[in-house]
Every structure is written in structure tokens, then in C-alpha cells.
Coordinates of C-alpha atoms in Angstrom, one line a residue:
Chain A
X1 CA -7.7 -17.5 -10.3
X2 CA -4.1 -17.4 -10.4
X3 CA -1.3 -14.9 -9.2
X4 CA 2.3 -15.1 -10.3
X5 CA 5.1 -12.6 -9.6
X6 CA 7.2 -11.4 -12.6
X7 CA 10.3 -9.3 -13.1
X8 CA 10.4 -7.4 -16.2
X9 CA 12.0 -4.5 -18.0
X10 CA 15.9 -4.3 -18.8
X11 CA 17.5 -6.6 -16.4
X12 CA 14.2 -7.4 -14.6
X13 CA 14.3 -4.2 -12.7
X14 CA 10.6 -3.8 -12.4
X15 CA 8.3 -6.1 -10.3
X16 CA 4.8 -7.0 -10.7
X17 CA 2.0 -9.6 -10.0
X18 CA -0.3 -10.8 -12.6
X19 CA -3.7 -11.8 -11.4
X20 CA -5.7 -13.8 -14.0
X21 CA -8.8 -16.0 -14.6
X22 CA -8.1 -19.6 -14.6
X23 CA -8.1 -19.8 -18.2
X24 CA -4.9 -17.8 -18.4
X25 CA -4.1 -15.4 -21.1
X26 CA -6.2 -12.4 -22.6
X27 CA -8.8 -13.4 -25.0
X28 CA -9.2 -11.3 -28.0
X29 CA -10.9 -8.2 -27.4
X30 CA -10.7 -8.1 -23.6
X31 CA -8.2 -5.5 -22.3
X32 CA -5.7 -6.3 -19.6
X33 CA -6.0 -3.9 -16.7
X34 CA -3.0 -2.1 -15.2
X35 CA -3.0 -0.7 -11.7
X36 CA -0.7 2.0 -11.0
X37 CA 1.3 3.2 -8.1
X38 CA -0.2 5.9 -5.9
X39 CA 2.8 8.0 -4.8
X40 CA 5.3 6.1 -3.1
X41 CA 2.9 3.3 -1.9
X42 CA 3.8 -0.1 -3.2
X43 CA 1.8 -2.0 -5.8
X44 CA -0.8 -3.3 -3.3
X45 CA -2.2 0.2 -3.1
X46 CA -3.7 1.9 -0.1
X47 CA -5.2 -0.4 2.2
X48 CA -4.6 -3.4 -0.3
X49 CA -7.2 -1.9 -2.8
X50 CA -5.2 -2.8 -5.7
X51 CA -5.1 -6.5 -4.5
X52 CA -8.9 -6.5 -3.9
X53 CA -9.7 -4.8 -7.4
X54 CA -7.2 -7.3 -9.2
X55 CA -8.8 -10.2 -7.7
X56 CA -12.4 -9.1 -8.4
X57 CA -11.5 -8.2 -12.1
X58 CA -10.0 -11.5 -12.5
X59 CA -13.2 -13.1 -11.1
X60 CA -15.0 -11.6 -14.0
X61 CA -12.6 -12.6 -16.7
X62 CA -9.9 -9.8 -16.8
X63 CA -6.2 -10.1 -16.5
X64 CA -4.9 -7.4 -14.0
X65 CA -1.4 -6.4 -13.4
X66 CA -0.3 -4.5 -10.4
X67 CA 3.3 -3.4 -10.6
X68 CA 5.8 -1.1 -9.1
X69 CA 7.3 1.8 -11.0
X70 CA 11.1 2.1 -10.7
X71 CA 12.4 3.2 -7.3
X72 CA 9.0 2.3 -5.8
X73 CA 8.1 -0.8 -3.8
X74 CA 10.3 -3.8 -4.9
X75 CA 11.2 -2.1 -8.3
X76 CA 14.8 -1.0 -8.6
X77 CA 15.8 2.4 -10.0
X78 CA 16.8 2.2 -13.5
X79 CA 20.2 3.7 -14.8
X80 CA 18.6 6.2 -16.9
X81 CA 18.1 9.9 -16.8
X82 CA 15.0 11.8 -17.4
X83 CA 12.2 13.2 -15.3
X84 CA 10.1 10.9 -13.0
X85 CA 7.1 11.5 -15.1
X86 CA 8.7 10.6 -18.4
X87 CA 10.2 7.6 -17.0
X88 CA 6.8 6.4 -15.4
X89 CA 5.3 6.7 -18.9
X90 CA 8.1 4.6 -20.4
X91 CA 7.9 2.1 -17.5
X92 CA 4.1 1.8 -18.0
X93 CA 4.4 1.0 -21.7
X94 CA 7.0 -1.5 -20.8
X95 CA 4.4 -3.2 -18.6
X96 CA 2.1 -3.1 -21.5
X97 CA 4.6 -4.6 -23.8
X98 CA 5.1 -7.2 -21.1
X99 CA 1.6 -8.2 -21.1
X100 CA 1.4 -8.3 -25.0
X101 CA 4.4 -10.7 -25.0
X102 CA 3.3 -12.9 -22.1
X103 CA -0.5 -12.8 -21.9
X104 CA -1.3 -11.9 -25.6
X105 CA -3.0 -8.5 -24.5
X106 CA -3.3 -5.9 -27.2
X107 CA -5.6 -3.4 -25.4
X108 CA -5.3 -2.0 -22.0
X109 CA -7.1 -0.1 -19.2
X110 CA -5.1 2.0 -16.9
X111 CA -6.3 2.7 -13.5
X112 CA -4.7 4.9 -10.9
X113 CA -5.1 7.1 -7.7
X114 CA -3.6 10.6 -7.2
X115 CA -0.2 10.4 -9.1
X116 CA -1.3 7.2 -10.5
X117 CA -4.3 8.9 -12.2
X118 CA -1.7 11.5 -13.7
X119 CA 0.4 8.7 -14.9
X120 CA -2.5 7.0 -16.6
X121 CA -3.7 10.3 -18.3
X122 CA -0.1 10.7 -19.5
X123 CA 0.2 7.3 -21.2
X124 CA -3.4 7.4 -22.5
X125 CA -2.8 10.6 -24.3
X126 CA 0.3 9.2 -26.2
X127 CA -0.5 5.4 -26.5
X128 CA -3.3 4.3 -28.7
X129 CA -3.5 0.7 -27.0
X130 CA -5.2 2.3 -24.1
X131 CA -9.0 1.9 -24.5
X132 CA -10.0 2.9 -21.1
X133 CA -8.9 4.8 -18.0
X134 CA -10.0 5.0 -14.5
X135 CA -8.8 8.0 -12.6
X136 CA -9.2 8.4 -8.8
X137 CA -8.7 12.1 -7.5
X138 CA -6.8 13.0 -10.6
X139 CA -6.3 16.3 -12.0
X140 CA -8.7 19.1 -11.2
X141 CA -9.1 22.8 -11.8
X142 CA -11.2 25.1 -9.7
X143 CA -14.5 26.7 -11.0
X144 CA -16.3 29.7 -9.7
X145 CA -18.9 27.4 -8.2
X146 CA -15.9 25.6 -6.6
X147 CA -14.8 28.8 -4.8
X148 CA -18.3 29.7 -3.9
X149 CA -18.7 26.6 -2.1
X150 CA -15.1 26.6 -0.5
X151 CA -15.2 30.1 0.8
X152 CA -18.8 30.8 1.3
X153 CA -19.2 28.8 4.6
X154 CA -15.8 30.2 5.8
X155 CA -17.0 33.9 5.5
X156 CA -20.3 33.4 7.3
X157 CA -19.0 31.0 10.0
X158 CA -18.2 32.5 13.4
X159 CA -16.2 29.5 14.4
X160 CA -14.1 29.9 11.3
X161 CA -13.3 33.5 12.1
X162 CA -12.6 32.7 15.6
X163 CA -10.0 30.0 14.6
X164 CA -8.6 32.4 11.8
X165 CA -8.1 35.3 14.5
X166 CA -6.6 32.8 17.0
X167 CA -4.0 31.5 14.6
X168 CA -3.0 35.1 13.8
X169 CA -2.8 36.1 17.5
X170 CA -0.7 33.1 18.1
X171 CA 1.6 34.1 15.3
X172 CA 2.0 37.5 16.8
X173 CA 2.9 36.3 20.1
X174 CA 5.5 33.9 18.9
X175 CA 7.0 36.8 16.9
X176 CA 6.1 35.5 13.6
X177 CA 7.8 32.1 14.2
X178 CA 5.2 29.9 13.1
X179 CA 5.4 26.2 13.4
X180 CA 6.8 24.7 10.2
X181 CA 3.9 23.4 8.2
X182 CA 4.6 20.0 6.6
X183 CA 4.2 20.5 2.9
X184 CA 2.8 17.3 1.2
X185 CA 4.4 15.9 -1.7
X186 CA 2.9 18.1 -4.5
X187 CA 1.8 17.0 -8.1
X188 CA 2.0 18.9 -11.1
X189 CA -1.2 18.8 -13.1
X190 CA -1.1 19.4 -16.8
X191 CA -2.1 23.0 -17.7
X192 CA -5.9 23.0 -18.1
X193 CA -5.6 23.8 -21.9
X194 CA -3.2 20.8 -22.3
X195 CA -5.4 18.6 -20.3
X196 CA -8.4 19.7 -22.5
X197 CA -6.7 18.9 -25.7
X198 CA -5.6 15.4 -24.3
X199 CA -9.3 14.7 -23.3
X200 CA -10.6 15.7 -26.7
X201 CA -8.0 13.4 -28.3
X202 CA -9.1 10.3 -25.8
X203 CA -12.7 11.1 -26.6
X204 CA -11.9 11.2 -30.4
X205 CA -10.3 7.8 -30.0
X206 CA -13.4 6.5 -28.2
X207 CA -11.4 5.9 -25.0
X208 CA -13.6 5.0 -22.1
X209 CA -13.3 7.4 -19.2
X210 CA -14.2 6.8 -15.4
X211 CA -13.4 9.8 -13.2
X212 CA -13.9 9.3 -9.5
X213 CA -13.4 12.2 -7.1
X214 CA -13.6 12.1 -3.3
X215 CA -14.3 14.9 -0.8
X216 CA -10.7 14.5 0.4
X217 CA -9.3 15.7 -2.9
X218 CA -8.2 19.3 -2.8
X219 CA -9.7 21.7 -5.2
X220 CA -12.7 19.5 -6.0
X221 CA -15.9 20.0 -4.0
X222 CA -19.0 19.1 -6.1
X223 CA -19.9 16.2 -8.3
X224 CA -20.0 18.0 -11.7
X225 CA -17.0 20.1 -11.3
X226 CA -14.9 18.2 -13.9
X227 CA -17.8 18.6 -16.3
X228 CA -17.9 22.4 -15.7
X229 CA -14.2 22.7 -16.2
X230 CA -14.3 21.1 -19.6
X231 CA -17.8 22.4 -20.6
X232 CA -16.8 22.8 -24.2
X233 CA -16.0 19.1 -24.6
X234 CA -18.6 16.8 -26.0
X235 CA -17.8 13.6 -24.1
X236 CA -20.2 11.6 -26.4
X237 CA -21.3 9.5 -23.4
X238 CA -17.7 8.3 -22.9
X239 CA -17.3 9.9 -19.4
X240 CA -18.8 8.4 -16.2
X241 CA -18.0 10.9 -13.5
X242 CA -18.5 9.8 -9.9
X243 CA -18.3 11.9 -6.6
X244 CA -17.7 9.9 -3.4
X245 CA -18.8 12.5 -1.0
X246 CA -18.2 10.5 2.1
X247 CA -14.7 9.1 1.2
X248 CA -11.5 10.4 1.9
X249 CA -8.4 10.6 -0.5
X250 CA -7.3 7.1 0.0
X251 CA -10.7 5.4 0.6
X252 CA -9.8 4.4 4.1
X253 CA -12.9 3.2 5.3
X254 CA -13.9 -0.6 4.2
X255 CA -17.4 0.6 2.8
X256 CA -15.9 3.2 0.7
X257 CA -13.4 0.8 -0.8
X258 CA -16.1 -1.9 -1.5
X259 CA -18.1 0.8 -3.1
X260 CA -15.1 1.8 -5.3
X261 CA -14.4 -1.8 -6.4
X262 CA -17.9 -2.4 -7.3
X263 CA -18.2 0.8 -9.4
X264 CA -14.9 -0.1 -11.2
X265 CA -15.7 -3.5 -12.0
X266 CA -19.3 -2.5 -12.9
X267 CA -17.8 0.1 -15.2
X268 CA -15.6 -2.5 -16.8
X269 CA -18.3 -5.0 -17.3
X270 CA -20.6 -2.4 -19.0
X271 CA -18.0 -1.5 -21.5
X272 CA -16.4 -4.7 -22.2
X273 CA -19.5 -7.0 -21.5
X274 CA -20.4 -7.7 -24.9
X275 CA -17.1 -9.2 -25.5
X276 CA -17.2 -11.2 -22.4
X277 CA -20.8 -12.5 -23.4
X278 CA -19.5 -13.8 -26.7
X279 CA -16.8 -15.7 -24.7
X280 CA -19.4 -16.9 -22.2
X281 CA -16.9 -16.2 -19.3
X282 CA -18.1 -17.7 -16.0
X283 CA -17.4 -15.6 -12.9
X284 CA -15.3 -17.3 -10.2
X285 CA -17.7 -19.4 -8.2
X286 CA -16.0 -19.9 -5.1
X287 CA -14.1 -16.8 -3.7
X288 CA -12.0 -19.2 -1.6
X289 CA -10.6 -21.4 -4.5
X290 CA -7.0 -20.7 -5.4
X291 CA -4.4 -21.8 -7.7
X292 CA -1.0 -20.5 -6.6
X293 CA 2.1 -20.6 -8.6
X294 CA 5.0 -21.6 -6.6
X295 CA 8.7 -21.3 -7.1
X296 CA 10.8 -18.4 -8.4
X297 CA 10.1 -16.9 -11.7
X298 CA 12.7 -16.1 -14.3
X299 CA 12.8 -12.5 -15.7
X300 CA 11.1 -11.9 -18.9
Chain B
X1 CA 16.2 -10.2 -5.8
X2 CA 13.5 -12.8 -6.6
X3 CA 9.7 -12.2 -5.8
X4 CA 7.7 -15.3 -5.8
X5 CA 4.9 -17.4 -4.1
X6 CA 5.7 -20.2 -1.8
X7 CA 4.0 -22.4 0.8
X8 CA 0.9 -24.1 0.6
X9 CA -0.3 -24.2 -2.9
X10 CA -4.0 -23.7 -1.8
X11 CA -3.0 -20.6 0.4
X12 CA 0.3 -19.3 -1.1
X13 CA 2.3 -16.8 0.6
X14 CA 4.1 -13.9 -1.3
X15 CA 7.7 -13.3 -0.5
X16 CA 10.7 -11.6 -1.9
X17 CA 14.2 -13.3 -1.4
X18 CA 17.3 -11.4 -1.4
X19 CA 20.4 -13.3 -2.0
X20 CA 23.8 -12.2 -0.5
X21 CA 25.3 -9.7 -2.8
X22 CA 28.9 -9.6 -1.0
X23 CA 32.0 -11.7 -1.4
X24 CA 31.4 -12.7 2.2
X25 CA 28.4 -14.9 2.3
X26 CA 27.1 -15.4 5.8
X27 CA 25.6 -18.8 6.9
X28 CA 22.8 -17.2 8.7
X29 CA 19.4 -16.1 6.9
X30 CA 17.2 -13.1 8.0
X31 CA 13.4 -13.2 7.9
X32 CA 11.5 -10.0 8.1
X33 CA 8.1 -9.9 10.0
X34 CA 5.9 -7.1 9.1
X35 CA 3.5 -5.2 11.4
X36 CA -0.1 -5.2 10.7
X37 CA -2.6 -2.7 9.2
X38 CA -1.6 0.9 8.5
X39 CA 1.8 0.0 10.0
X40 CA 2.5 -2.4 7.4
X41 CA 1.9 0.3 4.7
X42 CA 4.4 2.5 6.7
X43 CA 7.0 -0.1 6.9
X44 CA 7.2 -1.7 3.6
X45 CA 9.7 0.8 2.0
X46 CA 12.0 0.7 5.0
X47 CA 11.8 -3.1 5.1
X48 CA 12.8 -3.2 1.4
X49 CA 15.7 -0.9 1.9
X50 CA 16.8 -3.0 5.1
X51 CA 16.8 -6.2 3.1
X52 CA 18.9 -4.8 0.4
X53 CA 21.3 -3.3 3.0
X54 CA 21.5 -6.9 4.6
X55 CA 21.9 -8.5 1.4
X56 CA 25.0 -6.4 0.7
X57 CA 26.2 -7.3 4.1
X58 CA 26.2 -11.0 3.1
X59 CA 23.0 -12.3 4.3
X60 CA 20.3 -14.3 2.8
X61 CA 17.1 -12.3 3.4
X62 CA 13.5 -13.2 3.1
X63 CA 10.5 -10.7 3.4
X64 CA 7.0 -12.0 3.1
X65 CA 3.4 -11.1 3.6
X66 CA 1.2 -12.9 6.1
X67 CA -1.8 -14.6 4.6
X68 CA -4.6 -12.1 4.2
X69 CA -2.1 -9.3 3.8
X70 CA 0.0 -7.7 1.1
X71 CA 0.2 -9.7 -2.0
X72 CA -0.4 -13.1 -0.4
X73 CA -3.4 -15.0 -0.9
X74 CA -6.4 -14.6 1.4
X75 CA -8.9 -11.8 1.6
X76 CA -8.1 -9.1 4.1
X77 CA -11.1 -10.3 6.6
X78 CA -9.4 -13.7 6.8
X79 CA -6.7 -12.2 9.1
X80 CA -5.8 -14.4 12.0
X81 CA -2.5 -14.0 14.2
X82 CA -2.1 -17.7 15.0
X83 CA -1.9 -18.4 11.3
X84 CA 0.5 -15.4 10.9
X85 CA 2.9 -17.1 13.4
X86 CA 2.7 -20.4 11.4
X87 CA 3.3 -18.2 8.3
X88 CA 6.6 -17.2 10.1
X89 CA 7.6 -20.8 10.4
X90 CA 6.8 -21.5 6.8
X91 CA 8.9 -18.5 5.7
X92 CA 11.8 -19.6 8.0
X93 CA 11.7 -23.1 6.4
X94 CA 11.4 -21.7 2.8
X95 CA 14.5 -19.6 3.5
X96 CA 16.5 -22.4 4.9
X97 CA 15.4 -24.8 2.0
X98 CA 16.1 -22.3 -0.6
X99 CA 19.5 -20.9 0.8
X100 CA 20.9 -23.9 2.6
X101 CA 21.3 -21.9 5.9
X102 CA 20.7 -23.6 9.1
X103 CA 20.1 -20.7 11.3
X104 CA 18.0 -17.7 11.0
X105 CA 17.6 -14.0 12.5
X106 CA 14.1 -12.7 13.0
X107 CA 13.4 -9.0 12.6
X108 CA 10.0 -7.9 13.4
X109 CA 8.5 -4.5 13.9
X110 CA 5.5 -3.8 16.1
X111 CA 2.9 -6.7 16.0
X112 CA 5.5 -8.4 13.9
X113 CA 8.0 -8.2 16.6
X114 CA 5.5 -9.9 19.0
X115 CA 4.8 -12.7 16.5
X116 CA 8.7 -13.1 16.0
X117 CA 9.1 -13.6 19.7
X118 CA 6.0 -16.0 19.7
X119 CA 7.6 -18.1 16.8
X120 CA 11.0 -18.0 18.3
X121 CA 9.9 -19.7 21.4
X122 CA 8.6 -22.7 19.4
X123 CA 12.1 -23.2 17.5
X124 CA 15.8 -23.8 18.4
X125 CA 17.3 -22.2 15.3
X126 CA 16.8 -18.7 15.9
X127 CA 20.2 -16.7 16.5
X128 CA 18.9 -13.3 16.8
X129 CA 15.8 -11.4 17.6
X130 CA 15.5 -7.8 16.4
X131 CA 12.4 -6.2 17.8
X132 CA 11.6 -2.7 16.5
X133 CA 9.1 -0.8 18.8
X134 CA 7.4 -4.1 19.7
X135 CA 3.9 -4.3 20.7
X136 CA 4.5 -5.2 24.5
X137 CA 1.0 -5.3 25.7
X138 CA -1.7 -6.5 23.2
X139 CA -4.5 -5.0 24.9
X140 CA -3.0 -1.4 25.0
X141 CA -2.3 -2.0 21.3
X142 CA -5.8 -2.7 20.5
X143 CA -7.2 0.1 22.8
X144 CA -5.0 2.5 21.1
X145 CA -6.1 1.5 17.4
X146 CA -9.5 1.7 18.6
X147 CA -9.3 5.3 20.1
X148 CA -7.4 6.3 16.9
X149 CA -10.2 5.0 14.7
X150 CA -13.0 6.6 16.8
X151 CA -11.1 9.8 16.5
X152 CA -10.6 9.6 12.8
X153 CA -14.3 9.1 12.4
X154 CA -15.2 12.4 14.2
X155 CA -12.1 14.5 13.0
X156 CA -13.7 17.6 11.5
X157 CA -10.9 17.6 8.9
X158 CA -12.4 14.4 7.5
X159 CA -15.0 14.5 4.8
X160 CA -18.6 14.5 6.2
X161 CA -17.4 14.1 9.8
X162 CA -18.6 12.9 12.2
X163 CA -18.9 9.7 9.9
X164 CA -21.7 7.1 11.3
X165 CA -20.0 3.7 11.6
X166 CA -20.7 1.7 8.7
X167 CA -21.7 -2.0 8.5
X168 CA -18.0 -2.7 8.6
X169 CA -18.0 -2.7 12.4
X170 CA -14.9 -4.9 12.6
X171 CA -12.5 -2.4 11.0
X172 CA -9.7 -0.4 12.6
X173 CA -8.1 2.4 10.7
X174 CA -9.2 1.0 7.2
X175 CA -8.2 -2.7 7.9
X176 CA -10.5 -5.4 9.0
X177 CA -9.7 -6.4 12.7
X178 CA -12.3 -9.2 13.5
X179 CA -13.2 -9.7 17.1
X180 CA -11.4 -13.2 17.0
X181 CA -8.4 -11.4 15.8
X182 CA -8.7 -8.4 18.6
X183 CA -9.0 -11.2 21.3
X184 CA -6.0 -12.9 20.1
X185 CA -4.0 -9.8 19.9
X186 CA -5.1 -8.8 23.6
X187 CA -3.4 -12.0 24.7
X188 CA 0.1 -10.7 23.5
X189 CA 2.0 -9.8 26.6
X190 CA 5.9 -9.7 26.3
X191 CA 6.4 -8.7 29.9
X192 CA 5.2 -12.4 30.9
X193 CA 6.1 -14.3 27.9
X194 CA 8.2 -17.4 27.9
X195 CA 11.8 -17.0 27.6
X196 CA 13.0 -15.7 24.2
X197 CA 14.9 -18.5 22.6
X198 CA 17.5 -16.5 20.8
X199 CA 21.3 -16.1 21.3
X200 CA 20.8 -12.3 21.2
X201 CA 18.0 -9.9 21.4
X202 CA 18.1 -6.4 20.1
X203 CA 15.5 -3.9 21.1
X204 CA 15.2 -0.9 18.8
X205 CA 13.1 1.8 20.1
X206 CA 12.2 5.1 18.3
X207 CA 10.8 6.8 21.4
X208 CA 11.3 5.8 25.0
X209 CA 7.9 4.9 26.7
X210 CA 7.0 3.3 30.0
X211 CA 6.1 0.2 28.2
X212 CA 9.5 0.0 26.6
X213 CA 11.3 0.5 30.1
X214 CA 9.1 -2.2 31.5
X215 CA 10.2 -4.6 28.7
X216 CA 13.8 -4.0 29.4
X217 CA 13.3 -4.4 33.1
X218 CA 11.5 -7.7 32.3
X219 CA 14.4 -8.8 30.1
X220 CA 16.9 -7.9 32.6
X221 CA 15.1 -9.9 35.2
X222 CA 15.0 -12.9 33.1
X223 CA 18.8 -12.8 32.7
X224 CA 18.4 -12.4 29.1
X225 CA 21.1 -11.1 27.0
X226 CA 19.8 -8.2 25.3
X227 CA 20.9 -4.8 23.9
X228 CA 18.6 -1.8 23.9
X229 CA 19.1 1.2 21.5
X230 CA 16.9 4.3 21.4
X231 CA 17.1 5.7 17.8
X232 CA 14.5 8.8 17.7
X233 CA 13.3 8.4 14.1
X234 CA 9.7 7.5 15.0
X235 CA 8.4 10.0 12.5
X236 CA 10.4 8.4 9.6
X237 CA 8.3 5.2 10.0
X238 CA 5.2 7.2 9.0
X239 CA 4.0 8.3 5.7
X240 CA 6.7 10.8 4.8
X241 CA 9.1 10.2 1.8
X242 CA 12.0 9.7 4.4
X243 CA 13.6 6.4 5.6
X244 CA 14.6 5.7 9.1
X245 CA 18.3 5.4 7.8
X246 CA 20.1 5.5 11.1
X247 CA 17.9 2.6 12.3
X248 CA 18.5 0.5 9.3
X249 CA 22.3 1.2 9.6
X250 CA 22.3 0.3 13.2
X251 CA 20.5 -3.1 12.6
X252 CA 22.9 -4.0 9.7
X253 CA 25.9 -3.3 11.9
X254 CA 24.6 -5.1 14.9
X255 CA 23.8 -8.2 12.7
X256 CA 27.1 -7.9 11.0
X257 CA 28.9 -7.5 14.4
X258 CA 30.5 -4.5 13.0
X259 CA 31.1 -1.5 15.2
X260 CA 28.2 0.8 15.3

């Protein structure tokens, strides 16, 4: 297995690491995998999960590329205008172009958590080179069953009422001056109808879909919620939906991350294995073997 | 700025070199020593910005990931702080070899600060030590992480709390911390360390604690020249989308020997 750092994009403002099997560039038919930033976390991902995933994927034959969008991690901000979302789409496509030139990749699988999931969806919807997406805690929409599961326990719980009344009383005593609530960075989901149209297009194109949700995801609280939201779509067996009920949003615990990496690798091998078997790729025998690349690397 | 792999080709380290971007090119390099675990995740953006600021001030700068962390080779379970200290030596030699500088500043945060101190004691080419909220007592640090981890597992806001400890018994807050590593970290004791071998030591504290006060006393007692700056930006080192800008500005000014 080899890893090499690259600078790419105009004037080399984007930075990424390619992890590839010992034999080098993408073979025909095998997609390259792009691992997208989760929020402002740099390319290694939460708890280094992108590094673990890239190396596991490379051990079974895939080229994986983790990189930073402009202004995140080690990538610079470009001199361009436009929304962050539009710029992200352009930069992900730039990464795909880079892998085509350098590694011969013509097909891509995009993977992302949270904002990375939204970015993967946006690119897949407009770029036919994307043959698969793995979205972790991506967009979601509530259903009646979601509301029942969310509010039901609260209505019948004495402890919850006690906490609610305590908060309200505390608010009255402080003359309405509540402690400032830190607002998390919010994501903008596509409108449900737009997401539905995109999904229908992806299914029509035969894109492989892996959607993983965790209990740490707001607005998602049961396994088949996504299928209920898009009940009218015939996914034609292209959707694999997983619910990691024990995991939090960033898969903090090692056991959850290990299960995540296995799930993704199994999904990749299930959908691209026939091609791999034709090429008779052997998984890396020794997890400790390494072929590093030394020295500075010129920009593409 | 150049990202690349360096060091032992069987166990390469990932680093980013920032060349000087000033008409004034300084003859001192800077090596940045990250903290461990979650603190690494929280520090990356600030370290990247500090490197860019120091580069603009004319310094050659090297940021790097220890073995088994970040983008460097090695599995996350292969963590070893003695190896990490030797990684600092390798990064220093790499910077000197690549840039031609003969002397180096070490900047370290939390456990990285303790490692920077340990590495400096074994060298004669360290001009300045910049210690950001250093881990002064390793046992206290491990105890704190352990308490935070246990608290996280039973936090009712977490999914399915309380969470039964998984087979990954050696983890703390999402990162492997094998017992060998914990034992080694427990040996960290800056209050009774050998004399820091640097011409100047800067202690940058985001929140005054009993520990930081004890460290200042210990440094005074050892007649070490040092400066302590309290810059209350502890929250900015967390997960928020803000930077500890004042801290970064002061560090740059201190090293460039400009008025703060």
C-alpha cells in the first residue's frame, strides 16, 4: 500500500492524500473513492476514520482519496466567489478530474458524513461519473412515526415534565434572561421534493446508495425512516439503509467506527466485487507492510 | 506550502512545510508538536493558521503528525509516546535538512508541549520553547481523560446511554490509549523535569490553574528564563468554528521579537 500527498487545483490550492494498492493506478472498472470533509474537520475525518477507511479500502484494491475542500484543513481559500455549496461541488469535481489524470479513474464513489454527505449527494446528482454514494447522517425529513417516537416518551414521562417545568421556573426567576444557547452550525437540507427528484435520477442511473444513520442524528429515530419519507420511490434494490442505533453522530467509540468501516468495505466489495474477481486482486497480506513516498510532491 | 511524507520509508511521517513568505527570512525554524486524541482534532485548524502566520513572519515551519496519528503511517493502536518524542527529533532534522536552518523553536500544545520539553532536553539546537496549556502532570491528565470517558458513556444525552464498555477497553474519548501508553504518560512530570534546554521558554495559558501556577513556581525556582502569558481563549481551542486568534498573534509576535 502506498500513500502520497498531492496539491491540485488552480495553483495547487487544494491538498489531498491518495491511498492506493501496491499496484498503483485504478484498473478499468474499479471506481476511485473520495472521502469528503465532515464540516470543518480536516481530511483525516472524525477520530481518523477517513484514514482507517482509506487504508482498508486500499487493502482490498481500491484507490481512495481524502482531501480538504478550500478553506478547510490544509487547503487554501480560492480566489473565487459563489456559495460554499457550489464551490464544494466544483472542488469535488476537480478532485475527480485530478484522479482521472493521475490514476486513470473514470468512475467514482463519494463518501461523506454530515456536510460531506450533502456534498456527495449534490455532486452525484449532477455528475454521471459517480456510480455510488455512501452518506453518513445525511439529509433527513421527519415522518409521523418520527414525531410519535420523539414526543411520545416525553409526554408520558414524569421526569421530562419535571425538567421542563424546572427550566421554565428558572427562566421566570432570571427575568427571562436565559443563558445563551450555543447554536450549532446548521446545514441546509435540500427541499424534500428536490431530494426525491435527485434520488429518482440516481436510481434511474443505477447509482449504488449506502445510507447510514445514527441515533446521534437529529430528526432521525428509526431504521426505515428514509424509506418511509421516499415511499413512492422504487429503489430497485440499489439502496442499502443502515441504522447504527448505538452510535453517536461522529462514531466516537472504536467499536462503532470499526463496524462502520466494515459496513462500507463490505458494501464496496458487494457492488464492485465482480470486477475485482476478474482482476484477481489479492488483499494486503500484512497490515504492517508499508511503502511510503518520500520527498515533496510537485503540484499537478 | 508543501505537504509530504518524510522519515523512515517503512514508517513514514506526514508533514507540511511552510517556507518563509517575507522579504525577511529568519535563520530559525519552527516545529509544531500536536497534542493527542481529541485535542489533536481541536488544534489542527489553529496550528495550520499559526504556521501560515509564522511563515509570513519569515520562519521556516514544519507541522507533522506523530506515527499512528493524523495522516502519518501506523494504526491508531500503535501509539507510543517514546516513539512520538523520537518523531519530533526526526521532524527537527528534516526541517534543518530541507531549509538549512541550524536552530529550531519547538511549539507544543498539551501533551505535545510535554513531548517538546522532553525532546529539547536531548538537544542543543532549541532556541525557544512555546508551551501551550502543557500537560504538567501525566497522571492527572490520564485521570481526567478517564473520568471524561466514563462520563461520556453514561451521559443521558448520548444514544442508548449508559453504554456498556465495548471490547475496546483501551480507548479514551474515541482514541486508543493502550495501558503501555497510559503508563508512559503517567511518568510525565514537568514540575520535576530536567532543566529545559532552550534559551527562552514561553508559557501560554488559556486558563490559570493550580497546576499552571505550580509550573511557574518550578521554573522560577530553577532560574529558567521564561515568560508566562494568560490568554483566556480556552473555548476557542474546542470544536467551535472560531480560532484562538489572540493566542496565535501573541505567539507570532513573541517569536518575531516584536512588541505585543
